[in-house]
CSV table of C-alpha atoms and ligand atoms in Angstrom, one decimal:
chain,number,residue,atom,x,y,z
R,1,MET,CA,179.5,69.8,44.5
R,2,THR,CA,182.4,70.6,46.9
R,3,ARG,CA,182.3,71.5,50.5
R,4,ALA,CA,182.7,75.1,49.6
R,5,ASP,CA,179.2,75.0,47.9
R,6,HIS,CA,175.8,75.4,49.6
R,7,LEU,CA,172.8,73.1,49.2
R,8,VAL,CA,169.6,75.2,49.0
R,9,ALA,CA,166.4,73.7,50.3
R,10,ILE,CA,163.4,75.4,48.8
R,11,GLY,CA,160.1,73.9,50.1
R,12,GLY,CA,158.2,72.8,53.1
R,13,GLY,CA,159.4,70.9,56.2
R,14,VAL,CA,159.8,67.6,54.3
R,15,VAL,CA,162.2,69.2,51.7
R,16,GLY,CA,164.0,71.1,54.5
R,17,ASP,CA,164.4,68.0,56.7
R,18,LEU,CA,165.6,65.8,53.8
R,19,ALA,CA,167.9,68.4,52.2
R,20,GLY,CA,169.3,69.2,55.6
R,21,PHE,CA,170.0,65.5,56.3
R,22,CYS,CA,171.7,65.1,52.9
R,23,ALA,CA,173.8,68.2,53.6
R,24,ALA,CA,174.7,66.8,57.0
R,25,THR,CA,176.0,63.6,55.6
R,26,TYR,CA,177.3,64.4,52.1
R,27,GLN,CA,181.1,64.6,52.2
R,28,ARG,CA,180.5,64.5,56.1
R,29,GLY,CA,178.8,67.8,55.9
R,30,VAL,CA,178.2,70.6,53.4
R,31,PRO,CA,176.4,73.9,54.3
R,32,VAL,CA,172.7,74.2,53.8
R,33,ILE,CA,170.5,77.3,53.2
R,34,GLN,CA,166.9,76.8,54.2
R,35,VAL,CA,164.3,78.6,52.0
R,36,PRO,CA,161.0,77.6,53.7
R,37,THR,CA,157.8,78.0,51.6
R,38,THR,CA,155.2,76.6,54.0
R,39,LEU,CA,153.8,78.2,57.2
R,40,ALA,CA,155.0,75.2,59.2
R,41,ALA,CA,158.5,75.6,57.8
R,42,GLN,CA,158.6,79.4,58.2
R,43,VAL,CA,157.5,79.4,61.8
R,44,ASP,CA,159.3,76.2,62.9
R,45,SER,CA,161.1,73.5,60.9
R,46,ALA,CA,163.6,75.7,58.9
R,47,TYR,CA,165.3,76.8,62.1
R,48,GLY,CA,167.1,74.7,64.7
R,49,GLY,CA,169.1,72.2,62.7
R,50,LYS,CA,167.0,69.1,63.2
R,51,THR,CA,167.1,67.2,60.0
R,52,GLY,CA,166.1,63.6,59.0
R,53,VAL,CA,163.6,61.2,57.7
R,54,ASP,CA,160.9,59.0,59.2
R,55,LEU,CA,161.1,55.2,59.5
R,56,PRO,CA,158.0,52.9,59.5
R,57,GLU,CA,158.8,52.2,63.2
R,58,ALA,CA,158.7,55.9,64.3
R,59,LYS,CA,158.9,59.5,63.3
R,60,ASN,CA,162.3,61.2,62.6
R,61,TYR,CA,164.2,57.9,63.5
R,62,VAL,CA,167.2,58.7,61.2
R,63,GLY,CA,168.7,62.1,61.2
R,64,ALA,CA,171.3,64.6,62.3
R,65,TYR,CA,171.7,68.0,63.9
R,66,HIS,CA,172.9,70.3,61.1
R,67,GLN,CA,172.3,74.0,61.6
R,68,PRO,CA,171.5,76.0,58.4
R,69,ALA,CA,174.1,78.5,57.3
R,70,GLY,CA,171.1,80.8,56.7
R,71,VAL,CA,167.3,80.9,56.5
R,72,LEU,CA,165.6,83.0,53.9
R,73,ALA,CA,161.8,83.1,54.6
R,74,ASP,CA,159.8,85.0,52.1
R,75,THR,CA,156.2,85.1,53.4
R,76,ALA,CA,155.0,86.0,49.8
R,77,THR,CA,155.6,82.3,48.9
R,78,LEU,CA,152.6,81.5,51.3
R,79,ASP,CA,150.2,83.1,48.8
R,80,THR,CA,150.1,79.8,46.8
R,81,LEU,CA,149.9,77.5,49.8
R,82,PRO,CA,146.7,75.4,49.8
R,83,PRO,CA,144.4,76.2,52.8
R,84,ALA,CA,144.8,72.7,54.2
R,85,GLU,CA,148.6,73.2,54.4
R,86,ALA,CA,148.2,76.6,55.9
R,87,GLY,CA,145.9,75.1,58.5
R,88,ALA,CA,148.5,72.4,59.3
R,89,GLY,CA,151.1,75.1,59.8
R,90,TYR,CA,148.7,76.9,62.1
R,91,ALA,CA,149.0,74.1,64.7
R,92,GLU,CA,152.7,74.9,65.0
R,93,VAL,CA,151.7,78.6,65.5
R,94,ILE,CA,149.4,77.6,68.3
R,95,LYS,CA,152.1,75.5,69.9
R,96,THR,CA,154.6,78.3,69.7
R,97,ALA,CA,152.2,80.8,71.1
R,98,LEU,CA,151.3,78.5,74.0
R,99,ILE,CA,155.0,78.2,74.8
R,100,ALA,CA,155.7,81.9,74.5
R,101,GLY,CA,152.6,83.2,76.2
R,102,GLY,CA,152.3,87.0,76.4
R,103,THR,CA,151.3,89.1,73.4
R,104,LEU,CA,151.9,86.3,70.9
R,105,TRP,CA,149.4,84.0,72.7
R,106,GLU,CA,146.9,86.9,73.1
R,107,ARG,CA,146.9,87.6,69.4
R,108,ILE,CA,146.4,83.9,68.5
R,109,ALA,CA,143.8,83.3,71.2
R,110,ALA,CA,141.9,86.3,69.9
R,111,GLY,CA,141.8,84.5,66.5
R,112,ARG,CA,143.8,87.2,64.7
R,113,PRO,CA,145.1,86.1,61.3
R,114,VAL,CA,148.7,85.0,60.9
R,115,ASP,CA,150.7,87.8,59.5
R,116,ASP,CA,154.4,88.5,58.9
R,117,ARG,CA,154.7,89.7,62.5
R,118,VAL,CA,153.3,86.4,63.9
R,119,ILE,CA,155.6,84.4,61.7
R,120,PHE,CA,158.7,86.4,62.7
R,121,ASP,CA,157.7,86.2,66.4
R,122,CYS,CA,157.3,82.4,66.2
R,123,ALA,CA,160.7,82.1,64.5
R,124,ARG,CA,162.3,84.2,67.3
R,125,VAL,CA,160.7,82.0,70.0
R,126,LYS,CA,162.1,78.9,68.3
R,127,VAL,CA,165.6,80.4,67.6
R,128,SER,CA,166.0,81.6,71.2
R,129,LEU,CA,165.1,78.2,72.6
R,130,VAL,CA,167.5,76.5,70.2
R,131,ALA,CA,170.3,79.0,71.1
R,132,ALA,CA,169.8,78.1,74.7
R,133,ASP,CA,169.9,74.3,74.2
R,134,GLU,CA,171.0,73.3,70.7
R,135,HIS,CA,171.0,69.5,71.3
R,136,ASP,CA,167.7,69.2,73.1
R,137,ASP,CA,169.2,68.3,76.5
R,138,GLY,CA,166.9,70.7,78.4
R,139,VAL,CA,164.7,73.7,77.7
R,140,ARG,CA,164.5,73.1,73.9
R,141,GLN,CA,162.3,70.1,74.7
R,142,VAL,CA,159.4,72.4,75.3
R,143,LEU,CA,159.2,72.7,71.5
R,144,ASN,CA,158.0,69.1,71.6
R,145,LEU,CA,154.7,70.2,73.1
R,146,GLY,CA,152.0,68.2,71.4
R,147,HIS,CA,154.5,66.2,69.4
R,148,THR,CA,154.8,63.1,71.6
R,149,VAL,CA,151.2,62.0,70.9
R,150,GLY,CA,151.2,63.8,67.5
R,151,HIS,CA,154.2,61.7,66.3
R,152,ALA,CA,152.6,58.5,67.6
R,153,ILE,CA,149.4,59.3,65.7
R,154,GLU,CA,151.4,59.9,62.5
R,155,THR,CA,153.2,56.6,63.0
R,156,VAL,CA,150.1,54.4,63.7
R,157,THR,CA,148.3,55.9,60.7
R,158,GLY,CA,151.3,55.3,58.4
R,159,TYR,CA,152.1,59.0,57.9
R,160,THR,CA,149.3,59.2,55.4
R,161,ARG,CA,146.0,60.0,57.1
R,162,PHE,CA,147.0,63.2,58.9
R,163,ARG,CA,149.3,66.0,57.9
R,164,HIS,CA,152.1,66.6,60.4
R,165,GLY,CA,150.4,69.8,61.7
R,166,GLU,CA,147.0,68.1,62.0
R,167,ALA,CA,148.6,65.4,64.1
R,168,VAL,CA,150.4,68.0,66.2
R,169,GLY,CA,147.0,69.8,66.8
R,170,LEU,CA,145.6,66.5,68.1
R,171,GLY,CA,148.7,66.0,70.2
R,172,LEU,CA,148.3,69.5,71.7
R,173,LEU,CA,144.8,68.5,72.8
R,174,ALA,CA,146.2,65.4,74.4
R,175,ALA,CA,148.9,67.4,76.2
R,176,LEU,CA,146.3,69.8,77.5
R,177,SER,CA,144.2,66.9,78.8
R,178,LEU,CA,147.2,65.5,80.5
R,179,SER,CA,147.9,69.0,82.0
R,180,GLY,CA,144.4,69.2,83.5
R,181,GLN,CA,143.8,72.4,81.4
R,182,ASP,CA,140.2,71.8,80.3
R,183,GLU,CA,139.4,75.4,79.6
R,184,LEU,CA,142.6,76.0,77.6
R,185,ARG,CA,142.0,72.7,75.8
R,186,ALA,CA,138.5,73.9,74.7
R,187,ARG,CA,140.0,77.2,73.5
R,188,VAL,CA,142.7,75.4,71.5
R,189,ALA,CA,140.1,73.0,70.1
R,190,GLU,CA,138.1,76.0,68.9
R,191,LEU,CA,141.1,77.6,67.2
R,192,LEU,CA,141.9,74.3,65.5
R,193,ARG,CA,138.3,73.8,64.3
R,194,ARG,CA,138.2,77.3,62.8
R,195,GLN,CA,141.2,76.4,60.7
R,196,GLY,CA,139.5,73.2,59.6
R,197,LEU,CA,141.9,71.1,61.6
R,198,PRO,CA,140.7,67.8,63.3
R,199,THR,CA,140.0,67.8,67.0
R,200,HIS,CA,139.2,64.1,67.2
R,201,ALA,CA,141.4,61.2,66.0
R,202,ASP,CA,138.2,59.3,64.8
R,203,GLY,CA,138.8,55.6,64.3
R,204,VAL,CA,142.4,55.7,65.5
R,205,ASP,CA,143.3,52.9,67.9
R,206,ALA,CA,144.1,54.5,71.2
R,207,ALA,CA,146.0,51.5,72.5
R,208,ALA,CA,148.2,51.6,69.3
R,209,VAL,CA,148.9,55.3,69.9
R,210,ALA,CA,149.8,54.6,73.5
R,211,SER,CA,152.2,51.9,72.4
R,212,ALA,CA,153.8,54.1,69.7
R,213,THR,CA,154.2,56.8,72.3
R,214,ARG,CA,156.3,54.5,74.3
R,215,ARG,CA,158.7,54.0,71.3
R,216,ASP,CA,159.2,57.8,71.1
R,217,LYS,CA,162.9,58.5,70.7
R,218,LYS,CA,162.9,60.9,73.6
R,219,ARG,CA,162.0,58.1,76.0
R,220,LEU,CA,164.4,57.6,78.9
R,221,GLY,CA,164.5,54.2,80.5
R,222,GLY,CA,160.8,53.1,80.9
R,223,SER,CA,159.1,56.4,80.7
R,224,VAL,CA,158.5,59.0,78.0
R,225,PRO,CA,158.9,62.6,79.2
R,226,PHE,CA,156.0,64.8,78.4
R,227,VAL,CA,155.7,68.5,77.9
R,228,LEU,CA,152.8,69.8,80.0
R,229,VAL,CA,151.2,73.2,80.2
R,230,ASP,CA,150.4,75.1,83.4
R,231,GLY,CA,149.1,78.1,81.3
R,232,PRO,CA,150.1,80.1,78.3
R,233,GLY,CA,153.8,80.9,78.7
R,234,ALA,CA,154.2,78.3,81.5
R,235,VAL,CA,155.2,75.1,79.8
R,236,ARG,CA,157.4,72.5,81.4
R,237,HIS,CA,159.3,69.5,79.9
R,238,GLY,CA,160.3,66.2,81.4
R,239,ALA,CA,157.0,65.6,83.2
R,240,GLU,CA,156.1,62.1,84.2
R,241,VAL,CA,152.8,60.8,83.0
R,242,THR,CA,151.3,57.4,84.1
R,243,ALA,CA,150.0,54.9,81.7
R,244,GLU,CA,146.5,55.4,83.1
R,245,GLN,CA,146.6,59.2,82.6
R,246,LEU,CA,147.8,58.7,79.0
R,247,ASP,CA,145.1,56.1,78.3
R,248,GLU,CA,142.5,58.5,79.6
R,249,ALA,CA,143.7,61.4,77.5
R,250,LEU,CA,143.9,59.2,74.4
R,251,ALA,CA,140.4,57.7,75.1
R,252,LYS,CA,139.0,61.3,75.0
R,253,LEU,CA,141.0,62.1,71.8
R,254,CYS,CA,140.2,58.9,69.9
R,255,ALA,CA,136.5,58.6,71.0
X,301,NAD,N1,163.0,69.9,61.6
X,301,NAD,C1,162.1,70.4,62.4
X,301,NAD,O1,162.5,71.0,63.5
X,301,NAD,C2,160.7,70.2,62.1
X,301,NAD,C3,159.7,70.9,62.9
X,301,NAD,C4,158.4,70.8,62.5
X,301,NAD,C5,158.0,69.9,61.4
X,301,NAD,N2,159.0,69.2,60.8
X,301,NAD,C6,158.7,68.3,59.7
X,301,NAD,O2,158.1,69.1,58.6
X,301,NAD,C7,157.2,68.3,57.9
X,301,NAD,C8,155.9,69.1,57.6
X,301,NAD,O3,156.3,70.2,56.9
X,301,NAD,P1,155.2,71.0,56.1
X,301,NAD,O4,154.0,71.2,56.9
X,301,NAD,O5,155.9,72.2,55.5
X,301,NAD,O6,154.8,70.0,54.9
X,301,NAD,P2,155.4,69.6,53.5
X,301,NAD,O7,156.8,69.9,53.4
X,301,NAD,O8,154.9,68.2,53.3
X,301,NAD,O9,154.7,70.6,52.5
X,301,NAD,C9,153.3,70.5,52.3
X,301,NAD,C10,152.8,70.6,50.9
X,301,NAD,O10,152.9,72.0,50.4
X,301,NAD,C11,153.6,72.0,49.2
X,301,NAD,N3,154.1,73.4,49.1
X,301,NAD,C12,155.3,73.8,49.8
X,301,NAD,N4,155.4,75.1,49.6
X,301,NAD,C13,154.4,75.6,48.9
X,301,NAD,C14,153.9,76.8,48.4
X,301,NAD,N5,154.6,77.9,48.7
X,301,NAD,N6,152.8,76.9,47.6
X,301,NAD,C15,152.1,75.8,47.3
X,301,NAD,N7,152.5,74.5,47.8
X,301,NAD,C16,153.6,74.4,48.5
X,301,NAD,C17,154.5,70.9,49.2
X,301,NAD,O11,154.9,70.5,47.9
X,301,NAD,C18,153.7,69.8,49.9
X,301,NAD,O12,152.8,69.1,49.0
X,301,NAD,C19,157.0,67.0,58.7
X,301,NAD,O13,157.6,66.0,58.1
X,301,NAD,C20,157.6,67.3,60.0
X,301,NAD,O14,158.1,66.2,60.6
X,301,NAD,C21,160.3,69.3,61.1
């Protein structure tokens, strides 16, 4: 392979993240084309250029920003996706709809099925945030909604018990607790349940999740900035959360 060739990543988020990272580092960078074949990858992970792998210590601890030269998302590939994987991708759809608000949120909140339009709208939301802040210094951070606690849950359960999307769903519930949005939390929990996604992290050690949260790579000094929700379409990043507030939200989630 030379730097004039393209690496083509055909698969879900794991393949896309790994292939993207290989492309970012091989010969100091070769172009990559993302061909996402899961719902999570078509609505989220294929766009934005975040690539990498997990370490036992924490999620996505080794990686690079490497924008794809192109993304080819064929929604017909989703026909063979197992329901559990489609469910996991649905958590990223809920996240994106909460960030976007408006008609995207209304369609999801009404329980409408995910169709090509929803997938395309989610991709547009992600791409516009990335275009505004490629390296995550500001507004792109809202895409981390649900991921701070979600990543911590994945880490403390060894990346084996929950699919990424399942952990993100749990993280969304924690973020809505921290936001004081009880009604919205109940609505999101109902949407997750309908897709067969967990709404409780049964048996997960809340103290271990709190401590893994503090190792999040987005931490600044002593505190980890959280993405909180004032309502659909009104999401803010960089919010301070006290240890007591986090413990309370995690106690509810892990009960
Ligand atoms: N880079 C980013 O911005 C970003 C964003 C969100 C998630 N992610 C990462 O993405 C990963 C999760 O991605 P995922 O949910 O796509 O999971 P995945 O890549 O693990 O794929 C899920 C399963 O579906 C199978 N599969 C893929 N396409 C299929 C198809 N069309 N038909 C049948 N089976 C198919 C895969 O072989 C795998 O077993 C996590 O590691 C997460 O960290 C990255």
